[in-house]
Coordinates of C-alpha atoms in Angstrom, one line a residue:
Chain A
M26 CA -7.2 32.5 2.6
T27 CA -5.1 33.3 6.2
D28 CA -2.8 35.6 6.5
L29 CA -0.3 35.0 9.7
H30 CA 1.7 37.5 11.7
S31 CA 4.0 37.1 14.7
I32 CA 3.1 39.8 16.9
A33 CA 5.3 40.0 20.2
F34 CA 3.5 42.8 22.9
M35 CA 3.0 43.2 26.5
L36 CA -0.3 42.5 28.1
N37 CA -1.4 43.7 31.3
G38 CA 2.2 43.7 32.0
K39 CA 3.2 40.1 30.5
S40 CA 5.0 39.8 27.0
V41 CA 2.4 38.0 24.9
T42 CA 3.7 36.7 22.2
A43 CA 1.5 34.9 19.3
D44 CA 0.5 34.0 15.6
V45 CA -2.7 36.1 14.4
D46 CA -4.6 36.0 11.3
A47 CA -4.5 39.6 9.6
R48 CA -8.2 39.8 10.1
L49 CA -8.7 39.1 13.0
H50 CA -9.3 42.2 15.6
L51 CA -8.1 42.6 18.8
A52 CA -12.0 42.0 20.8
D53 CA -11.8 38.4 19.1
F54 CA -8.2 38.0 19.5
L55 CA -8.3 38.8 23.4
R56 CA -11.8 36.6 24.2
H57 CA -11.3 33.8 21.8
T58 CA -7.3 33.3 21.8
L59 CA -6.6 34.1 25.1
H60 CA -9.4 33.7 26.5
L61 CA -9.8 37.2 28.5
T62 CA -13.9 37.1 28.3
G63 CA -13.5 40.7 30.7
T64 CA -13.8 42.6 27.1
H65 CA -16.9 42.4 26.2
I66 CA -18.3 43.5 22.3
G67 CA -21.4 45.0 21.7
C68 CA -21.9 46.0 18.3
E69 CA -19.0 45.3 16.7
H70 CA -18.5 48.8 14.5
G71 CA -17.0 50.9 16.8
V72 CA -20.5 53.0 18.7
C73 CA -20.9 51.1 21.7
G74 CA -17.5 51.4 24.0
A75 CA -18.0 47.8 25.6
C76 CA -14.5 46.6 23.7
N77 CA -12.6 50.1 25.1
V78 CA -9.2 48.7 26.1
L79 CA -6.1 50.6 26.8
V80 CA -3.5 50.7 24.2
D81 CA -0.6 52.6 24.8
G82 CA -2.7 54.2 28.0
R83 CA -5.1 55.1 25.6
S84 CA -8.8 54.1 25.6
T85 CA -9.1 52.1 22.3
R86 CA -12.2 50.5 20.7
S87 CA -10.6 47.1 20.5
C88 CA -13.2 46.2 17.7
L89 CA -11.8 48.7 15.4
M90 CA -8.2 47.2 15.8
L91 CA -6.8 44.8 14.4
A92 CA -4.8 42.0 16.8
V93 CA -1.7 41.8 14.6
Q94 CA -1.8 46.1 15.0
V95 CA -0.9 45.7 18.8
D96 CA 2.6 44.2 18.1
G97 CA 5.1 46.3 19.9
A98 CA 2.0 47.9 22.2
H99 CA 1.3 47.5 25.6
V100 CA -2.4 46.5 26.1
E101 CA -4.4 46.7 28.9
T102 CA -7.8 45.3 29.7
I103 CA -10.0 45.0 32.4
E104 CA -8.5 41.9 33.8
G105 CA -5.2 43.7 34.1
L106 CA -6.3 46.8 35.2
T107 CA -8.0 45.2 37.9
A108 CA -5.0 43.0 39.0
S109 CA -2.9 46.0 39.2
G110 CA -5.3 47.6 41.4
Q111 CA -5.0 51.2 39.4
I112 CA -9.2 51.6 39.3
A113 CA -9.9 49.5 42.4
D114 CA -11.2 53.2 44.0
L115 CA -13.0 53.5 40.6
Q116 CA -14.4 49.7 41.0
A117 CA -15.0 50.7 44.8
A118 CA -16.5 54.3 43.7
F119 CA -18.9 52.0 41.3
T120 CA -19.8 49.5 43.7
A121 CA -20.8 51.9 46.5
R122 CA -22.9 54.0 44.0
N123 CA -24.5 51.1 42.3
A124 CA -22.9 52.1 39.1
L125 CA -23.6 48.7 37.1
Q126 CA -27.0 47.1 36.6
C127 CA -26.4 44.1 34.3
G128 CA -22.7 45.3 33.7
Y129 CA -22.3 44.4 30.3
C130 CA -20.8 47.6 29.6
T131 CA -18.7 48.4 32.5
P132 CA -15.3 47.2 31.5
G133 CA -15.2 49.7 28.8
V134 CA -17.1 52.2 30.6
L135 CA -13.8 51.4 33.1
A136 CA -11.2 51.7 30.5
T137 CA -12.8 55.6 29.6
A138 CA -12.5 56.7 32.8
A139 CA -9.3 54.8 33.9
E140 CA -7.6 57.4 30.5
L141 CA -9.7 60.0 31.7
L142 CA -8.6 59.8 35.4
T143 CA -4.8 60.2 34.5
G144 CA -5.4 64.2 33.4
N145 CA -6.4 66.9 35.1
K146 CA -9.6 67.4 37.1
P147 CA -12.7 66.5 34.5
T148 CA -16.0 68.9 35.2
R149 CA -19.5 66.8 35.3
D150 CA -19.8 68.2 32.1
E151 CA -16.7 66.4 30.7
I152 CA -16.8 63.6 32.2
R153 CA -20.2 63.3 30.0
D154 CA -18.3 64.1 27.6
A155 CA -16.4 61.2 28.1
L156 CA -18.9 59.0 28.3
S157 CA -20.7 59.6 25.1
G158 CA -18.5 56.9 23.2
N159 CA -20.1 54.8 25.9
Y160 CA -23.4 53.3 25.7
C161 CA -25.0 51.4 28.8
R162 CA -28.5 49.8 27.8
C163 CA -29.6 49.7 31.5
T164 CA -29.1 53.8 31.0
G165 CA -27.6 54.6 34.6
Y166 CA -25.7 57.8 33.4
H167 CA -26.2 58.9 36.7
A168 CA -24.6 56.8 38.8
I169 CA -21.8 56.1 36.6
V170 CA -21.3 60.0 36.4
D171 CA -21.2 60.1 40.2
A172 CA -18.8 57.4 40.4
I173 CA -16.4 58.7 38.3
E174 CA -16.6 62.4 39.8
T175 CA -16.3 61.3 43.1
V176 CA -12.9 59.5 42.7
A177 CA -11.8 62.7 40.4
G178 CA -12.2 64.8 43.3
K179 CA -10.6 62.1 46.0
R180 CA -7.5 62.2 43.6
H181 CA -7.2 65.2 43.0
G182 CA -7.1 65.5 46.6
G183 CA -10.5 67.0 47.6
A184 CA -14.2 67.1 47.4
P185 CA -16.3 66.4 44.5
Chain B
M8 CA -20.1 39.8 11.6
K9 CA -16.8 39.3 10.8
A10 CA -13.9 41.0 8.3
P11 CA -13.4 38.7 5.3
A12 CA -9.5 37.2 4.4
F13 CA -7.5 40.3 3.2
A14 CA -3.4 40.1 3.4
Y15 CA -1.6 42.5 5.4
R16 CA 1.7 44.5 5.5
R17 CA 2.9 47.4 7.3
P18 CA 5.9 48.8 5.8
D19 CA 8.1 51.0 7.2
E20 CA 9.2 53.5 5.0
L21 CA 6.8 55.7 2.6
A22 CA 8.3 54.5 -0.3
E23 CA 7.0 50.9 0.1
A24 CA 3.7 51.7 1.2
L25 CA 3.4 53.4 -2.4
S26 CA 5.0 50.7 -4.1
L27 CA 2.6 47.9 -2.1
L28 CA -0.6 50.3 -3.1
A29 CA 0.5 49.9 -7.0
D30 CA -1.5 46.7 -7.1
D31 CA -5.6 46.0 -7.5
G32 CA -7.7 45.6 -4.4
A33 CA -4.3 47.4 -1.9
Q34 CA -5.8 49.9 0.7
V35 CA -4.5 52.0 3.4
L36 CA -4.7 51.2 6.8
A37 CA -4.1 54.5 8.5
G38 CA -6.8 55.0 11.8
G39 CA -9.1 52.3 10.9
Q40 CA -12.3 53.4 13.0
S41 CA -14.5 53.8 9.4
L42 CA -12.6 50.9 7.1
I43 CA -12.3 48.0 10.2
A44 CA -16.1 48.8 11.0
S45 CA -16.8 48.3 7.0
L46 CA -14.5 45.7 7.1
N47 CA -16.4 43.7 10.1
M48 CA -20.0 44.7 8.4
R49 CA -18.1 43.1 5.3
L50 CA -18.9 46.5 3.7
S51 CA -15.2 46.5 1.9
A52 CA -13.5 43.4 1.0
P53 CA -9.7 44.3 0.2
A54 CA -7.3 41.9 -1.2
L55 CA -4.5 43.7 0.8
L56 CA -4.4 45.9 3.7
V57 CA -0.9 48.4 3.9
D58 CA -0.8 49.8 7.2
I59 CA 1.0 52.9 7.4
N60 CA 1.3 53.1 11.0
R61 CA 5.1 52.7 11.1
I62 CA 6.2 55.6 9.0
G63 CA 7.3 58.3 10.9
A64 CA 8.0 60.4 8.1
L65 CA 3.7 60.8 7.3
R66 CA 3.8 61.8 11.5
G67 CA 3.6 65.6 13.0
I68 CA 2.2 68.9 12.7
E69 CA 4.5 71.2 11.7
D70 CA 4.2 75.2 11.1
R71 CA 5.6 75.6 7.3
A72 CA 5.9 78.4 5.0
D73 CA 3.1 77.1 3.1
G74 CA 0.7 76.3 6.4
I75 CA 0.2 74.1 8.6
R76 CA 0.7 70.5 7.2
I77 CA -1.1 67.4 8.9
G78 CA 0.5 64.2 8.3
A79 CA -1.5 60.9 7.2
L80 CA -1.0 59.2 10.7
V81 CA -1.6 62.6 12.8
R82 CA -4.8 61.6 14.8
H83 CA -7.9 63.6 16.0
V84 CA -6.4 63.5 19.9
D85 CA -3.3 65.5 18.8
V86 CA -5.2 68.2 16.5
L87 CA -7.3 68.4 19.5
H88 CA -4.5 69.3 21.8
S89 CA -1.9 71.2 19.2
P90 CA -1.2 74.4 20.5
V91 CA -0.2 75.2 17.0
I92 CA -3.5 74.5 15.7
A93 CA -5.1 76.1 18.4
R94 CA -3.4 79.1 17.2
Q95 CA -3.0 79.2 13.6
V96 CA -6.3 76.7 12.6
P97 CA -8.7 77.7 15.1
L98 CA -12.0 76.5 13.6
L99 CA -10.1 72.7 13.6
A100 CA -9.6 73.6 17.3
M101 CA -13.5 75.0 17.6
A102 CA -14.7 71.5 15.5
L103 CA -13.2 68.8 17.0
P104 CA -15.0 68.1 20.5
H105 CA -17.2 67.3 17.9
V106 CA -15.2 64.6 16.1
A107 CA -16.3 61.0 18.0
H108 CA -15.4 60.2 20.9
M109 CA -12.4 60.0 22.8
A110 CA -11.5 55.7 21.9
V111 CA -11.9 56.9 18.4
R112 CA -10.5 60.7 18.0
N113 CA -7.1 58.3 19.6
R114 CA -6.8 56.4 16.4
G115 CA -8.7 58.6 13.8
T116 CA -6.7 60.7 11.6
T117 CA -7.9 63.4 9.7
C118 CA -6.5 62.4 6.5
G119 CA -8.1 58.8 6.7
S120 CA -11.1 61.3 7.4
L121 CA -10.7 63.3 3.9
A122 CA -10.0 60.1 2.6
L123 CA -13.2 58.8 2.9
A124 CA -15.6 61.3 2.5
D125 CA -17.9 60.6 4.8
P126 CA -20.4 63.4 4.1
S127 CA -21.4 63.4 7.7
A128 CA -18.0 63.8 9.2
E129 CA -16.3 67.0 10.1
M130 CA -12.9 67.3 8.6
P131 CA -13.9 67.4 4.8
A132 CA -16.1 70.3 5.3
L133 CA -13.5 72.2 7.6
A134 CA -10.9 71.3 4.4
V135 CA -13.5 72.8 1.9
T136 CA -14.2 75.6 4.1
L137 CA -10.7 76.8 4.4
N138 CA -10.0 75.4 1.2
A139 CA -6.7 73.0 2.3
K140 CA -4.3 71.8 0.0
I141 CA -4.7 67.9 -0.4
V142 CA -0.8 66.1 -1.4
L143 CA -1.6 62.9 -2.9
E144 CA 1.3 60.6 -3.6
K145 CA 1.4 57.4 -5.7
Q146 CA 4.4 55.8 -7.0
G147 CA 6.9 58.4 -8.6
A148 CA 4.0 61.1 -8.5
R149 CA 2.7 63.6 -5.9
R150 CA 0.2 66.5 -7.0
T151 CA -1.5 69.0 -4.7
V152 CA -5.7 69.0 -5.2
A153 CA -7.8 71.9 -3.6
A154 CA -10.6 70.5 -1.0
R155 CA -12.7 72.3 -3.2
D156 CA -12.0 70.3 -5.8
F157 CA -11.7 67.0 -3.9
F158 CA -14.7 65.8 -2.8
Q159 CA -17.1 64.7 -6.2
G160 CA -19.5 63.0 -4.5
L161 CA -21.1 60.2 -1.3
Y162 CA -18.0 59.1 -0.4
Q163 CA -16.3 59.6 -3.4
T164 CA -12.9 62.0 -3.9
D165 CA -10.3 62.8 -6.9
R166 CA -8.0 60.2 -5.1
Q167 CA -7.3 57.3 -7.1
D168 CA -7.0 53.4 -5.7
D169 CA -3.1 54.0 -6.3
E170 CA -2.5 57.7 -4.5
M171 CA -2.2 58.2 -0.7
I172 CA -3.3 61.5 0.9
T173 CA 0.0 61.8 2.7
E174 CA -0.7 65.3 4.1
V175 CA -3.4 68.1 4.1
I176 CA -2.2 71.7 4.5
F177 CA -4.1 74.2 5.9
P178 CA -4.2 78.0 5.5
R179 CA -2.8 79.9 8.5
A180 CA -6.3 81.5 9.9
A181 CA -5.1 85.7 9.2
D182 CA -5.9 87.7 12.0
D183 CA -8.8 89.4 10.9
E184 CA -10.4 86.4 10.3
V185 CA -13.3 84.8 12.5
F186 CA -14.6 81.4 12.6
G187 CA -18.0 79.5 13.4
F188 CA -19.5 76.1 13.6
A189 CA -22.1 74.2 15.0
E190 CA -23.5 70.9 14.5
L191 CA -26.9 68.6 15.6
A192 CA -26.0 65.2 15.9
R193 CA -28.2 62.6 18.5
R194 CA -25.4 61.9 20.4
H195 CA -22.6 64.3 21.5
G196 CA -19.7 62.7 18.7
D197 CA -22.5 60.5 16.6
F198 CA -22.6 61.7 12.9
A199 CA -24.0 64.8 12.3
T200 CA -27.2 65.0 10.8
V201 CA -26.4 68.3 9.8
G202 CA -23.5 70.8 10.4
I203 CA -21.8 74.2 9.6
A204 CA -18.8 75.7 9.6
V205 CA -18.7 79.5 8.8
R206 CA -15.3 81.9 7.9
A207 CA -15.2 85.5 7.8
R208 CA -13.4 88.8 7.3
R209 CA -13.6 91.4 9.4
S210 CA -13.4 95.2 8.1
G211 CA -14.4 97.8 10.4
D212 CA -18.0 97.0 11.4
T213 CA -18.9 94.8 9.5
L214 CA -18.2 90.3 8.8
E215 CA -17.9 90.6 4.9
N216 CA -16.4 87.7 2.7
L217 CA -18.3 84.9 4.1
D218 CA -17.6 81.1 3.5
V219 CA -20.1 79.0 4.3
V220 CA -20.2 75.4 4.3
I221 CA -22.7 73.1 4.8
F222 CA -22.5 69.1 5.8
G223 CA -23.8 66.3 6.5
S224 CA -27.1 66.8 5.4
E225 CA -25.2 67.0 1.4
A226 CA -23.9 64.5 -0.2
T227 CA -20.4 66.3 -0.1
P228 CA -19.6 69.6 1.6
L229 CA -21.6 72.1 0.4
L230 CA -20.1 75.6 -0.2
S231 CA -22.6 78.1 0.0
P232 CA -22.8 80.0 -3.4
A233 CA -25.0 82.5 -1.7
T234 CA -22.6 84.2 0.2
S235 CA -20.6 87.3 -1.6
A236 CA -23.1 90.2 -1.1
L237 CA -24.0 88.8 2.7
R238 CA -22.6 90.9 5.3
I239 CA -23.0 91.1 9.0
A240 CA -22.9 94.2 10.5
A241 CA -22.2 94.7 14.1
D242 CA -25.5 96.3 14.7
A243 CA -27.4 93.7 12.3
T244 CA -30.8 92.3 14.4
A245 CA -32.0 88.5 14.8
P246 CA -34.0 89.3 12.3
M247 CA -31.6 89.9 9.6
L248 CA -29.0 86.9 10.4
A249 CA -32.3 84.6 10.3
D250 CA -33.2 86.3 6.4
M251 CA -29.1 85.5 5.7
A252 CA -29.3 81.9 7.2
E253 CA -32.7 81.6 5.5
A254 CA -31.5 82.3 1.9
I255 CA -28.3 80.2 2.1
T256 CA -29.9 76.9 3.3
A257 CA -32.3 78.0 0.3
T258 CA -29.3 76.1 -2.5
M259 CA -29.1 73.2 0.0
E260 CA -29.8 69.7 -1.9
P261 CA -30.3 67.6 1.6
M262 CA -29.9 63.9 1.0
E263 CA -34.2 62.4 2.2
N264 CA -32.9 59.4 4.9
H265 CA -34.0 58.3 8.7
Q266 CA -32.7 61.1 10.5
G267 CA -35.3 63.4 8.2
R268 CA -37.1 65.3 5.2
A269 CA -35.1 67.7 2.8
D270 CA -37.1 70.5 4.3
T271 CA -36.4 69.8 8.3
K272 CA -32.8 69.7 7.3
R273 CA -33.0 73.0 5.7
K274 CA -35.1 74.3 8.4
Q275 CA -32.1 72.6 10.9
A276 CA -29.3 74.0 9.3
A277 CA -31.0 77.8 8.8
V278 CA -31.5 77.6 12.9
L279 CA -27.5 76.1 13.3
L280 CA -26.7 79.6 10.8
R281 CA -28.2 81.7 12.3
R282 CA -27.2 80.9 15.4
T283 CA -23.0 80.7 14.6
F284 CA -23.9 84.3 12.8
R285 CA -24.5 85.4 16.4
D286 CA -22.4 84.1 18.3
M287 CA -19.8 85.6 15.8
Q288 CA -20.9 88.9 15.7
S289 CA -21.1 88.8 19.6
R290 CA -16.7 87.8 19.7
A291 CA -15.9 89.7 16.5
F292 CA -17.7 93.5 17.7
A293 CA -17.9 92.6 22.0
G294 CA -17.9 95.4 24.1
K295 CA -19.3 97.5 20.9
G296 CA -22.8 97.3 22.9
N297 CA -24.3 96.6 19.7
G298 CA -28.3 96.9 20.5
H299 CA -29.7 93.9 18.8
D300 CA -33.0 92.4 20.2

C-alpha cells in the first residue's frame, strides 16, 4: 500500500516539489530520492544524530521526521550549509583542529553546531551539552568541542 | 529498518482530527520523536497517522485562571525557553535540560510524552508530582483526568484509542513551595535509569508536605506513600536526610533489566534523593547558617 502526497518545500534555498509515500522518512527522501548523500544514517531511531539537518533553522533528526511533514518548511542539509558559506568558518576550524576522523558523524555534528552558534556565545559546557545528542564513534569529542569553541569565540569577536 | 505502510492525513482543524481518530488503527502524530522511531523499528503499525502539526488551537503556553496550560503542539524547546514556565512551573524548568537532546527537544512535545508514558520519561513523573490535569478529547466529548490517576502501567494510560491529549494544565507554584529534580543516565539526555522529582512546602524552619516521585526504575511514576510524616528541618544533618531517602526507596518496585538489579536502582534513587534533599534544604534556608556536617 502506498499513500502518495504532494509536497512543496525549500531545500537549500531552492524550491522542490515531489510526491512522497507517507512512510518515507526525510533522511531516505534526501538520500535516495534527491541523491543528497551528505546526510548520513546511523541508528535510524533518533539516538546517534548522524542524520541531523536544519528544518526551519532548528536541528532535527531527519530519520524521525516524515518527508511529507516538510511540506512548506525550509530544510538545510550539509550540501546547502556548505554551498552558502554560512558554516565555512566552522568547517575550516574542524579541518584545522582535526575535528573529524572517519567523518561519518560530521554532517550531523555541523548541523547541531550551526544551530548552537546562532544563539549567544556558548560555554564549553553548553557545547558539550549540545553535542550530547551526536555520537562520534571515533570518539574525537575534544577536538570537536575545541573547534566549535574557537568559532564561537571568533563570531562573538573575542578570544575563545 | 523501514516503517510499514500507513495512511497519512494532516487536518487543519481539531474537529477533523478527532473525527479521523474515531477510526480503528488511527494514531496521533505530534512531535514523532518516539513514534517514528518505533515505526522505523516496526514496533508499531498504525493504519492511519493523524498529523496534528497544523492545528493552531493546539499551540501555546498560557497563564490561565486554572493554571498553566500547555497545548498538544508545545515542544520541549518551547517549555525550556518559556518565561511563564520558569516563573510559574519551576519544576518543569529544572527538569527540561535533562530531556533528550537539542534536536529531539526541537520536535518532541510535552503532551506526546504524557500519552506515550515511557517509564524513563520526565514529563509523566513531573505531571504526577504536581498532579497536573490532563485534558482528553474525542469526537463530541471532553474529559479531564488527574495525572495521578492517568498512568496505569508500562506504556499504559487511561487514554482511549479515539482520544487525544489536547492540553495539560500544571498548577501554578506557590511562593512557599520548593522543588527538586535529579536523574541518572548513561549519557546526558539519554533515557533515565532512575530519576526523582520532589515538591515540598516551606513552613518556618521546615520543609514539609513532601511529594516524592521516583521514575525510570518503575513501570509508572511512583508517588511515594511514605512521605506524609517526613520533614526536612533547616538543621537536619546529612545522616538524617540519608535515613529519609532510605525510608522512601524501601517502597520502590524497580524493574530489573540491563540497566541494573532492583537493589542497585534502590540505592541509586536513595543517593539522588539525599543529594536533592540537601540541595532543597540549602536553597530554602540559604543564609540561615544551618550547621550540618
